[in-house]
PDB file of C-alpha atoms in Angstrom:
ATOM      1  CA  MET A 856      33.923  -3.656  74.443  1.00 47.00           C
ATOM      2  CA  GLY A 857      33.328  -5.707  77.489  1.00 56.00           C
ATOM      3  CA  ASN A 858      34.160  -8.869  79.361  1.00 91.00           C
ATOM      4  CA  LEU A 859      32.369 -11.963  77.127  1.00 97.00           C
ATOM      5  CA  VAL A 860      32.976 -13.292  73.761  1.00 98.00           C
ATOM      6  CA  VAL A 861      30.580 -16.483  72.907  1.00 97.00           C
ATOM      7  CA  VAL A 862      31.267 -18.936  70.374  1.00 96.00           C
ATOM      8  CA  GLY A 863      28.789 -21.472  69.282  1.00 93.00           C
ATOM      9  CA  VAL A 864      30.700 -24.860  68.371  1.00 92.00           C
ATOM     10  CA  ASP A 865      28.969 -28.124  66.601  1.00 89.00           C
ATOM     11  CA  GLY A 866      32.240 -29.573  65.172  1.00 86.00           C
ATOM     12  CA  SER A 867      31.837 -28.407  61.752  1.00 86.00           C
ATOM     13  CA  SER A 868      35.081 -27.152  60.062  1.00 88.00           C
ATOM     14  CA  SER A 869      33.405 -23.371  59.942  1.00 87.00           C
ATOM     15  CA  SER A 870      32.643 -23.723  63.768  1.00 90.00           C
ATOM     16  CA  LEU A 871      36.083 -24.633  64.495  1.00 93.00           C
ATOM     17  CA  ALA A 872      37.253 -21.515  62.297  1.00 93.00           C
ATOM     18  CA  ALA A 873      34.756 -19.398  64.462  1.00 94.00           C
ATOM     19  CA  VAL A 874      36.428 -20.730  67.356  1.00 96.00           C
ATOM     20  CA  GLU A 875      39.829 -19.441  66.254  1.00 95.00           C
ATOM     21  CA  ALA A 876      38.066 -16.037  65.436  1.00 96.00           C
ATOM     22  CA  ALA A 877      36.626 -15.818  68.862  1.00 97.00           C
ATOM     23  CA  ALA A 878      39.845 -16.269  70.573  1.00 97.00           C
ATOM     24  CA  GLN A 879      41.438 -13.811  68.875  1.00 96.00           C
ATOM     25  CA  GLU A 880      38.584 -11.349  69.694  1.00 97.00           C
ATOM     26  CA  ALA A 881      38.679 -12.269  73.161  1.00 97.00           C
ATOM     27  CA  ARG A 882      42.259 -11.591  73.005  1.00 97.00           C
ATOM     28  CA  TRP A 883      42.099  -7.962  71.652  1.00 96.00           C
ATOM     29  CA  ARG A 884      39.175  -7.405  73.892  1.00 96.00           C
ATOM     30  CA  ARG A 885      40.777  -8.775  77.244  1.00 96.00           C
ATOM     31  CA  ALA A 886      37.655 -10.727  77.298  1.00 97.00           C
ATOM     32  CA  GLU A 887      36.720 -14.043  78.686  1.00 97.00           C
ATOM     33  CA  LEU A 888      35.593 -16.699  76.167  1.00 98.00           C
ATOM     34  CA  ARG A 889      32.936 -19.022  76.162  1.00 97.00           C
ATOM     35  CA  VAL A 890      32.677 -22.308  74.212  1.00 97.00           C
ATOM     36  CA  VAL A 891      28.955 -23.087  73.831  1.00 95.00           C
ATOM     37  CA  HIS A 892      27.730 -26.662  72.302  1.00 93.00           C
ATOM     38  CA  ALA A 893      23.790 -27.145  72.364  1.00 89.00           C
ATOM     39  CA  ILE A 894      22.530 -30.738  72.589  1.00 85.00           C
ATOM     40  CA  TRP A 895      18.941 -31.549  70.411  1.00 73.00           C
ATOM     41  CA  PRO A 896      17.077 -33.366  71.154  1.00 63.00           C
ATOM     42  CA  VAL A 897      17.329 -32.707  74.837  1.00 49.00           C
ATOM     43  CA  ILE A 898      19.676 -35.133  76.594  1.00 44.00           C
ATOM     44  CA  VAL A 899      20.138 -33.323  79.915  1.00 45.00           C
ATOM     45  CA  PRO A 900      17.291 -31.441  81.595  1.00 44.00           C
ATOM     46  CA  GLU A 901      19.288 -28.124  82.182  1.00 49.00           C
ATOM     47  CA  PRO A 902      22.980 -26.251  81.282  1.00 48.00           C
ATOM     48  CA  VAL A 903      25.626 -28.401  82.645  1.00 46.00           C
ATOM     49  CA  PRO A 904      29.255 -27.656  82.246  1.00 49.00           C
ATOM     50  CA  MET A 905      30.605 -30.427  80.536  1.00 45.00           C
ATOM     51  CA  ALA A 906      33.577 -31.171  83.266  1.00 44.00           C
ATOM     52  CA  ALA A 907      30.901 -31.572  85.731  1.00 41.00           C
ATOM     53  CA  ALA A 908      28.996 -34.583  84.133  1.00 39.00           C
ATOM     54  CA  PRO A 909      30.017 -38.124  84.887  1.00 35.00           C
ATOM     55  CA  PHE A 910      30.666 -39.560  81.782  1.00 34.00           C
ATOM     56  CA  GLY A 911      29.509 -43.294  81.187  1.00 35.00           C
ATOM     57  CA  PRO A 912      25.843 -43.874  81.647  1.00 34.00           C
ATOM     58  CA  PRO A 913      23.194 -42.998  79.151  1.00 42.00           C
ATOM     59  CA  GLU A 914      20.942 -41.386  81.102  1.00 42.00           C
ATOM     60  CA  GLY A 915      21.357 -37.742  81.892  1.00 43.00           C
ATOM     61  CA  VAL A 916      24.761 -37.542  81.026  1.00 47.00           C
ATOM     62  CA  LEU A 917      26.884 -35.950  78.207  1.00 54.00           C
ATOM     63  CA  PRO A 918      27.394 -38.111  75.445  1.00 68.00           C
ATOM     64  CA  ALA A 919      31.153 -38.782  74.637  1.00 74.00           C
ATOM     65  CA  ALA A 920      30.919 -36.839  70.971  1.00 79.00           C
ATOM     66  CA  ALA A 921      30.260 -33.612  72.773  1.00 83.00           C
ATOM     67  CA  GLU A 922      33.287 -34.161  75.115  1.00 83.00           C
ATOM     68  CA  CYS A 923      35.415 -34.639  71.735  1.00 88.00           C
ATOM     69  CA  LEU A 924      34.375 -31.483  70.052  1.00 89.00           C
ATOM     70  CA  VAL A 925      34.159 -29.444  72.892  1.00 92.00           C
ATOM     71  CA  THR A 926      37.650 -30.772  73.878  1.00 92.00           C
ATOM     72  CA  GLU A 927      39.208 -30.054  70.161  1.00 94.00           C
ATOM     73  CA  ALA A 928      37.339 -26.367  70.204  1.00 95.00           C
ATOM     74  CA  LEU A 929      39.189 -25.425  73.557  1.00 96.00           C
ATOM     75  CA  ARG A 930      42.127 -26.695  72.042  1.00 96.00           C
ATOM     76  CA  ARG A 931      42.176 -24.492  69.032  1.00 96.00           C
ATOM     77  CA  ALA A 932      41.460 -21.525  71.068  1.00 97.00           C
ATOM     78  CA  GLY A 933      44.272 -22.357  73.549  1.00 97.00           C
ATOM     79  CA  ASN A 934      46.301 -22.343  70.301  1.00 96.00           C
ATOM     80  CA  VAL A 935      45.479 -19.245  69.071  1.00 96.00           C
ATOM     81  CA  ALA A 936      45.084 -16.994  72.630  1.00 97.00           C
ATOM     82  CA  PRO A 937      46.407 -18.961  75.208  1.00 97.00           C
ATOM     83  CA  GLN A 938      46.439 -15.919  77.621  1.00 97.00           C
ATOM     84  CA  VAL A 939      42.407 -15.834  77.334  1.00 97.00           C
ATOM     85  CA  GLU A 940      40.441 -17.071  80.004  1.00 97.00           C
ATOM     86  CA  VAL A 941      38.228 -19.959  78.383  1.00 97.00           C
ATOM     87  CA  THR A 942      34.903 -21.403  79.764  1.00 95.00           C
ATOM     88  CA  HIS A 943      32.696 -24.086  78.146  1.00 94.00           C
ATOM     89  CA  GLU A 944      29.239 -25.299  78.360  1.00 92.00           C
ATOM     90  CA  VAL A 945      27.337 -27.875  77.057  1.00 90.00           C
ATOM     91  CA  VAL A 946      23.831 -27.010  77.049  1.00 88.00           C
ATOM     92  CA  ALA A 947      20.378 -29.132  76.281  1.00 85.00           C
ATOM     93  CA  GLY A 948      18.444 -27.218  73.906  1.00 86.00           C
ATOM     94  CA  GLU A 949      17.715 -25.802  70.236  1.00 86.00           C
ATOM     95  CA  ALA A 950      20.865 -24.094  68.856  1.00 87.00           C
ATOM     96  CA  LEU A 951      19.084 -21.021  67.903  1.00 86.00           C
ATOM     97  CA  THR A 952      17.659 -20.666  71.324  1.00 90.00           C
ATOM     98  CA  VAL A 953      20.540 -21.403  73.137  1.00 92.00           C
ATOM     99  CA  LEU A 954      22.678 -18.876  71.457  1.00 92.00           C
ATOM    100  CA  GLU A 955      20.185 -16.099  71.709  1.00 93.00           C
ATOM    101  CA  LEU A 956      19.958 -16.738  75.185  1.00 94.00           C
ATOM    102  CA  GLN A 957      23.651 -16.708  75.435  1.00 94.00           C
ATOM    103  CA  SER A 958      23.880 -13.154  73.689  1.00 95.00           C
ATOM    104  CA  ARG A 959      21.981 -11.569  76.259  1.00 94.00           C
ATOM    105  CA  ASP A 960      25.181 -11.416  78.602  1.00 93.00           C
ATOM    106  CA  ALA A 961      27.784 -11.427  75.685  1.00 96.00           C
ATOM    107  CA  ASP A 962      29.560  -8.572  73.979  1.00 96.00           C
ATOM    108  CA  LEU A 963      30.045 -10.540  70.659  1.00 97.00           C
ATOM    109  CA  VAL A 964      29.027 -13.905  69.192  1.00 96.00           C
ATOM    110  CA  VAL A 965      30.631 -15.856  66.823  1.00 96.00           C
ATOM    111  CA  MET A 966      29.710 -18.700  64.635  1.00 92.00           C
ATOM    112  CA  GLY A 967      30.504 -20.523  61.594  1.00 90.00           C
ATOM    113  CA  SER A 968      28.339 -19.711  58.551  1.00 83.00           C
ATOM    114  CA  ARG A 969      27.068 -23.489  58.074  1.00 67.00           C
ATOM    115  CA  GLY A 970      26.682 -26.288  60.226  1.00 57.00           C
ATOM    116  CA  ARG A 971      27.420 -29.884  60.223  1.00 51.00           C
ATOM    117  CA  GLY A 972      23.418 -30.454  59.878  1.00 48.00           C
ATOM    118  CA  GLY A 973      22.975 -27.929  56.969  1.00 41.00           C
ATOM    119  CA  PHE A 974      22.165 -29.360  53.359  1.00 35.00           C
ATOM    120  CA  VAL A 975      25.014 -30.023  50.944  1.00 36.00           C
ATOM    121  CA  GLY A 976      25.504 -26.798  48.875  1.00 37.00           C
ATOM    122  CA  MET A 977      24.056 -24.467  51.169  1.00 36.00           C
ATOM    123  CA  LEU A 978      25.928 -21.552  51.683  1.00 40.00           C
ATOM    124  CA  LEU A 979      24.418 -20.258  55.264  1.00 49.00           C
ATOM    125  CA  GLY A 980      22.879 -22.135  57.672  1.00 56.00           C
ATOM    126  CA  SER A 981      19.554 -21.528  59.243  1.00 69.00           C
ATOM    127  CA  THR A 982      21.076 -21.028  62.886  1.00 75.00           C
ATOM    128  CA  ALA A 983      23.084 -18.144  61.402  1.00 79.00           C
ATOM    129  CA  VAL A 984      20.442 -16.222  59.665  1.00 80.00           C
ATOM    130  CA  TYR A 985      18.262 -16.566  62.638  1.00 83.00           C
ATOM    131  CA  LEU A 986      20.765 -15.597  65.206  1.00 88.00           C
ATOM    132  CA  THR A 987      21.574 -12.339  63.403  1.00 88.00           C
ATOM    133  CA  ALA A 988      17.910 -11.309  63.277  1.00 86.00           C
ATOM    134  CA  HIS A 989      17.446 -12.020  67.199  1.00 88.00           C
ATOM    135  CA  SER A 990      20.736 -11.502  68.868  1.00 92.00           C
ATOM    136  CA  GLN A 991      20.896  -8.837  71.967  1.00 93.00           C
ATOM    137  CA  CYS A 992      24.488  -8.149  70.700  1.00 95.00           C
ATOM    138  CA  PRO A 993      26.508  -7.942  67.271  1.00 96.00           C
ATOM    139  CA  VAL A 994      26.798 -11.360  65.668  1.00 95.00           C
ATOM    140  CA  MET A 995      30.021 -12.412  63.687  1.00 96.00           C
ATOM    141  CA  VAL A 996      29.646 -15.141  61.041  1.00 94.00           C
ATOM    142  CA  VAL A 997      32.762 -16.836  59.909  1.00 93.00           C
ATOM    143  CA  ARG A 998      33.555 -19.113  57.016  1.00 83.00           C
ATOM    144  CA  GLU A 999      36.363 -21.891  56.770  1.00 74.00           C
ATOM    145  CA  GLN A1000      39.110 -19.549  55.558  1.00 67.00           C
ATOM    146  CA  ARG A1001      39.648 -16.244  56.844  1.00 65.00           C
ATOM    147  CA  GLU A1002      41.411 -13.380  55.368  1.00 63.00           C
ATOM    148  CA  ALA A1003      44.006 -11.900  58.104  1.00 70.00           C
ATOM    149  CA  ALA A1004      45.009  -8.773  56.306  1.00 84.00           C
ATOM    150  CA  GLY A1005      43.153  -5.934  54.561  1.00 94.00           C
ATOM    151  CA  PRO A1006      40.785  -3.363  55.480  1.00 97.00           C
ATOM    152  CA  ILE A1007      37.443  -3.354  57.657  1.00 98.00           C
ATOM    153  CA  VAL A1008      34.657  -2.787  54.877  1.00 97.00           C
ATOM    154  CA  LEU A1009      31.830  -0.529  57.028  1.00 97.00           C
ATOM    155  CA  GLY A1010      28.489  -0.655  54.839  1.00 94.00           C
ATOM    156  CA  VAL A1011      27.057   2.742  55.353  1.00 93.00           C
ATOM    157  CA  ASP A1012      23.303   3.350  54.603  1.00 88.00           C
ATOM    158  CA  GLY A1013      22.556   6.379  56.883  1.00 86.00           C
ATOM    159  CA  SER A1014      20.017   5.119  59.112  1.00 83.00           C
ATOM    160  CA  ARG A1015      19.201   5.371  62.678  1.00 81.00           C
ATOM    161  CA  ALA A1016      19.775   1.470  63.210  1.00 78.00           C
ATOM    162  CA  GLY A1017      22.994   1.588  61.278  1.00 87.00           C
ATOM    163  CA  GLU A1018      24.658   4.071  63.736  1.00 92.00           C
ATOM    164  CA  LYS A1019      25.493   1.138  65.941  1.00 93.00           C
ATOM    165  CA  ALA A1020      27.458  -0.826  63.049  1.00 95.00           C
ATOM    166  CA  VAL A1021      29.560   2.079  62.528  1.00 96.00           C
ATOM    167  CA  ASP A1022      30.484   2.714  66.150  1.00 96.00           C
ATOM    168  CA  PHE A1023      31.511  -1.103  66.495  1.00 97.00           C
ATOM    169  CA  ALA A1024      33.411  -0.871  62.896  1.00 98.00           C
ATOM    170  CA  PHE A1025      35.547   1.864  64.540  1.00 98.00           C
ATOM    171  CA  ALA A1026      35.962   0.155  67.780  1.00 97.00           C
ATOM    172  CA  GLU A1027      36.837  -2.968  66.197  1.00 97.00           C
ATOM    173  CA  ALA A1028      39.409  -1.484  63.849  1.00 98.00           C
ATOM    174  CA  ALA A1029      41.000   0.221  66.890  1.00 97.00           C
ATOM    175  CA  LEU A1030      41.309  -3.228  68.506  1.00 96.00           C
ATOM    176  CA  ARG A1031      42.925  -4.880  65.345  1.00 96.00           C
ATOM    177  CA  GLY A1032      44.859  -1.810  64.081  1.00 96.00           C
ATOM    178  CA  ALA A1033      42.972  -1.925  60.748  1.00 97.00           C
ATOM    179  CA  ASP A1034      41.873   0.340  58.311  1.00 97.00           C
ATOM    180  CA  ILE A1035      38.367   1.256  57.531  1.00 98.00           C
ATOM    181  CA  ILE A1036      36.673   1.753  53.821  1.00 97.00           C
ATOM    182  CA  ALA A1037      33.436   3.247  54.872  1.00 97.00           C
ATOM    183  CA  LEU A1038      31.407   2.430  51.822  1.00 96.00           C
ATOM    184  CA  HIS A1039      27.974   4.042  50.647  1.00 93.00           C
ATOM    185  CA  ALA A1040      26.074   2.379  47.354  1.00 89.00           C
ATOM    186  CA  TRP A1041      23.336   4.292  45.926  1.00 85.00           C
ATOM    187  CA  THR A1042      21.031   4.506  43.046  1.00 78.00           C
ATOM    188  CA  PRO A1043      18.693   7.512  41.640  1.00 72.00           C
ATOM    189  CA  ASP A1044      15.974   5.828  43.514  1.00 63.00           C
ATOM    190  CA  ASN A1045      17.724   5.805  46.479  1.00 55.00           C
ATOM    191  CA  VAL A1046      16.588   9.274  47.566  1.00 52.00           C
ATOM    192  CA  PRO A1047      12.651   9.935  47.090  1.00 46.00           C
ATOM    193  CA  VAL A1048      11.672  12.632  44.508  1.00 46.00           C
ATOM    194  CA  PRO A1049       7.890  13.629  44.174  1.00 47.00           C
ATOM    195  CA  PRO A1050       6.622  13.346  40.716  1.00 46.00           C
ATOM    196  CA  PRO A1051       6.859  14.474  38.042  1.00 47.00           C
ATOM    197  CA  GLN A1052      10.246  15.597  38.808  1.00 49.00           C
ATOM    198  CA  VAL A1053      13.340  13.465  37.243  1.00 47.00           C
ATOM    199  CA  PRO A1054      16.355  13.773  39.312  1.00 49.00           C
ATOM    200  CA  ASP A1055      19.392  15.300  38.210  1.00 51.00           C
ATOM    201  CA  VAL A1056      21.875  12.620  39.210  1.00 49.00           C
ATOM    202  CA  PHE A1057      25.500  14.518  38.729  1.00 48.00           C
ATOM    203  CA  GLY A1058      24.788  18.041  38.616  1.00 51.00           C
ATOM    204  CA  PRO A1059      24.840  20.750  41.629  1.00 48.00           C
ATOM    205  CA  GLY A1060      22.532  19.702  44.189  1.00 54.00           C
ATOM    206  CA  THR A1061      21.939  16.222  43.027  1.00 70.00           C
ATOM    207  CA  VAL A1062      21.375  13.255  44.481  1.00 74.00           C
ATOM    208  CA  ALA A1063      25.039  12.205  44.349  1.00 80.00           C
ATOM    209  CA  GLU A1064      25.574  15.343  46.654  1.00 86.00           C
ATOM    210  CA  VAL A1065      23.080  14.035  48.932  1.00 86.00           C
ATOM    211  CA  GLU A1066      24.293  10.677  49.485  1.00 89.00           C
ATOM    212  CA  GLU A1067      27.931  12.296  49.805  1.00 91.00           C
ATOM    213  CA  ARG A1068      26.646  14.508  52.725  1.00 92.00           C
ATOM    214  CA  LEU A1069      24.821  11.111  54.224  1.00 91.00           C
ATOM    215  CA  LEU A1070      28.097   9.371  54.166  1.00 93.00           C
ATOM    216  CA  ALA A1071      30.011  12.215  55.673  1.00 94.00           C
ATOM    217  CA  GLN A1072      27.379  12.628  58.212  1.00 94.00           C
ATOM    218  CA  SER A1073      27.137   8.871  59.206  1.00 93.00           C
ATOM    219  CA  LEU A1074      30.637   9.126  60.397  1.00 95.00           C
ATOM    220  CA  ALA A1075      30.847  12.637  61.947  1.00 94.00           C
ATOM    221  CA  GLY A1076      32.608  12.076  65.227  1.00 93.00           C
ATOM    222  CA  ARG A1077      34.024   8.995  64.961  1.00 94.00           C
ATOM    223  CA  GLN A1078      37.525  10.018  63.883  1.00 90.00           C
ATOM    224  CA  GLU A1079      37.968  12.341  67.020  1.00 93.00           C
ATOM    225  CA  LYS A1080      37.121   9.341  69.124  1.00 95.00           C
ATOM    226  CA  TYR A1081      39.231   6.954  67.416  1.00 97.00           C
ATOM    227  CA  PRO A1082      42.299   9.193  65.699  1.00 95.00           C
ATOM    228  CA  ASP A1083      44.657   6.235  64.946  1.00 96.00           C
ATOM    229  CA  VAL A1084      42.017   4.660  63.168  1.00 97.00           C
ATOM    230  CA  SER A1085      42.348   5.317  58.898  1.00 97.00           C
ATOM    231  CA  VAL A1086      39.311   5.596  57.319  1.00 97.00           C
ATOM    232  CA  ARG A1087      38.420   6.072  53.447  1.00 96.00           C
ATOM    233  CA  PRO A1088      35.016   7.190  52.362  1.00 96.00           C
ATOM    234  CA  GLU A1089      34.134   5.530  49.245  1.00 95.00           C
ATOM    235  CA  LEU A1090      30.416   6.571  47.339  1.00 93.00           C
ATOM    236  CA  VAL A1091      29.586   4.054  44.645  1.00 91.00           C
ATOM    237  CA  LEU A1092      26.812   4.274  42.133  1.00 88.00           C
ATOM    238  CA  GLY A1093      25.341   0.782  42.238  1.00 82.00           C
ATOM    239  CA  VAL A1094      23.335  -2.043  43.905  1.00 82.00           C
ATOM    240  CA  ASN A1095      24.410  -1.504  47.685  1.00 85.00           C
ATOM    241  CA  HIS A1096      24.714  -5.629  48.098  1.00 88.00           C
ATOM    242  CA  GLU A1097      26.638  -6.053  44.812  1.00 92.00           C
ATOM    243  CA  ALA A1098      29.334  -3.377  45.800  1.00 93.00           C
ATOM    244  CA  LEU A1099      29.889  -4.752  49.313  1.00 94.00           C
ATOM    245  CA  ILE A1100      30.216  -8.355  48.108  1.00 94.00           C
ATOM    246  CA  GLU A1101      32.817  -6.857  45.662  1.00 95.00           C
ATOM    247  CA  ALA A1102      34.690  -4.960  48.613  1.00 95.00           C
ATOM    248  CA  SER A1103      34.803  -8.028  50.741  1.00 94.00           C
ATOM    249  CA  ARG A1104      37.297  -9.965  48.537  1.00 93.00           C
ATOM    250  CA  THR A1105      39.827  -7.857  49.920  1.00 93.00           C
ATOM    251  CA  ALA A1106      38.821  -7.355  53.165  1.00 95.00           C
ATOM    252  CA  GLN A1107      39.246  -9.094  56.696  1.00 96.00           C
ATOM    253  CA  LEU A1108      36.107  -8.101  58.160  1.00 96.00           C
ATOM    254  CA  MET A1109      32.389  -6.571  56.766  1.00 96.00           C
ATOM    255  CA  VAL A1110      30.263  -4.883  59.215  1.00 96.00           C
ATOM    256  CA  VAL A1111      26.889  -3.963  58.507  1.00 94.00           C
ATOM    257  CA  GLY A1112      23.651  -3.159  60.089  1.00 90.00           C
ATOM    258  CA  ALA A1113      20.822  -5.435  60.784  1.00 83.00           C
ATOM    259  CA  ARG A1114      18.409  -3.564  58.418  1.00 64.00           C
ATOM    260  CA  GLY A1115      19.003  -0.462  56.424  1.00 53.00           C
ATOM    261  CA  ARG A1116      16.589   2.699  55.721  1.00 51.00           C
ATOM    262  CA  GLY A1117      15.264   0.652  52.930  1.00 49.00           C
ATOM    263  CA  GLY A1118      14.086  -2.210  54.683  1.00 45.00           C
ATOM    264  CA  PHE A1119      10.184  -2.723  55.538  1.00 39.00           C
ATOM    265  CA  THR A1120       9.197  -2.052  58.865  1.00 40.00           C
ATOM    266  CA  GLY A1121       9.107  -4.717  61.446  1.00 41.00           C
ATOM    267  CA  LEU A1122      11.647  -6.709  59.356  1.00 41.00           C
ATOM    268  CA  LEU A1123      14.516  -7.997  61.492  1.00 49.00           C
ATOM    269  CA  LEU A1124      17.057  -8.673  58.943  1.00 57.00           C
ATOM    270  CA  GLY A1125      17.206  -6.657  55.742  1.00 69.00           C
ATOM    271  CA  SER A1126      18.343  -7.949  52.365  1.00 79.00           C
ATOM    272  CA  VAL A1127      21.660  -6.481  52.176  1.00 84.00           C
ATOM    273  CA  SER A1128      22.442  -8.078  55.383  1.00 85.00           C
ATOM    274  CA  GLN A1129      21.363 -11.203  53.987  1.00 85.00           C
ATOM    275  CA  ALA A1130      22.939 -11.165  50.456  1.00 87.00           C
ATOM    276  CA  LEU A1131      26.387 -10.562  52.705  1.00 90.00           C
ATOM    277  CA  LEU A1132      25.983 -13.445  55.190  1.00 88.00           C
ATOM    278  CA  HIS A1133      25.357 -15.736  52.050  1.00 86.00           C
ATOM    279  CA  HIS A1134      28.062 -14.364  49.560  1.00 89.00           C
ATOM    280  CA  ALA A1135      30.643 -12.329  51.266  1.00 91.00           C
ATOM    281  CA  HIS A1136      34.204 -13.558  50.742  1.00 92.00           C
ATOM    282  CA  CYS A1137      35.150 -12.415  54.558  1.00 93.00           C
ATOM    283  CA  PRO A1138      33.490 -12.820  57.690  1.00 94.00           C
ATOM    284  CA  VAL A1139      30.556 -10.822  58.503  1.00 95.00           C
ATOM    285  CA  THR A1140      29.437  -8.890  61.450  1.00 95.00           C
ATOM    286  CA  VAL A1141      26.107  -7.906  61.935  1.00 94.00           C
ATOM    287  CA  VAL A1142      25.089  -5.157  64.277  1.00 94.00           C
ATOM    288  CA  ARG A1143      21.419  -4.531  65.113  1.00 85.00           C
ATOM    289  CA  GLY A1144      20.701  -1.090  66.058  1.00 63.00           C
ATOM    290  CA  LYS A1145      17.356   0.598  67.569  1.00 53.00           C
ATOM    291  CA  GLU A1146      15.208   1.972  65.035  1.00 46.00           C
TER     292      GLU A1146
END
């Protein structure tokens, strides 16, 4: 875990909550924090640090509104983590593209769940959905109210793509001094059974045992690397996203992969990840991994 945490701000309440979460992440990681605000339609021809722009004339300069919202973001970051080095950029461009480009240099991008441009009643903004599907690093999506206590809930699906989510969760738990609940939900349909066989769900050598082994194998080796992190595996008979949403009620963070073993080939963001982004009761970090 490295040297840069990026947070996108747009002046919404959830983006300001994201600033506070990002500042805390930067403090834990001993990383630099970069506060980024995208202006669209384009007002300036290229990325310009806010402090370098002469405010006043309307041509080629940054609007006063951008100065105000970035100043507020910097103030909040300083209140949470005064020892963290904070830089800021106001960038000409659409927020989706700007943050995806920023993710190429970052170890973590943090953003609010819904920007001020969202429709009333919408649970999640389009920028959050797009970025979690296309980011080059993990993305943490934060709502207005954040739980400071509770475990990290890790959604385990046994996929190769999900391995990076497991690694991220353990490293994050070590930074926070938090416990992990490694939750794997399953149904008899999880494991393909050639017809005309009918799976014995609970007997010896059954689907339940297969799923239990999958959970254990997914966590193998991490406990040795992070001996101070307490892990509680949980095997749940039920629908994956429903079990994870329920577990998020008492969690400080949810960590999942972008797409599990049940997703369609080429799909950038799976249905479970999308459901959690829309309905989880705590911040959600989506980690993309190699297929």
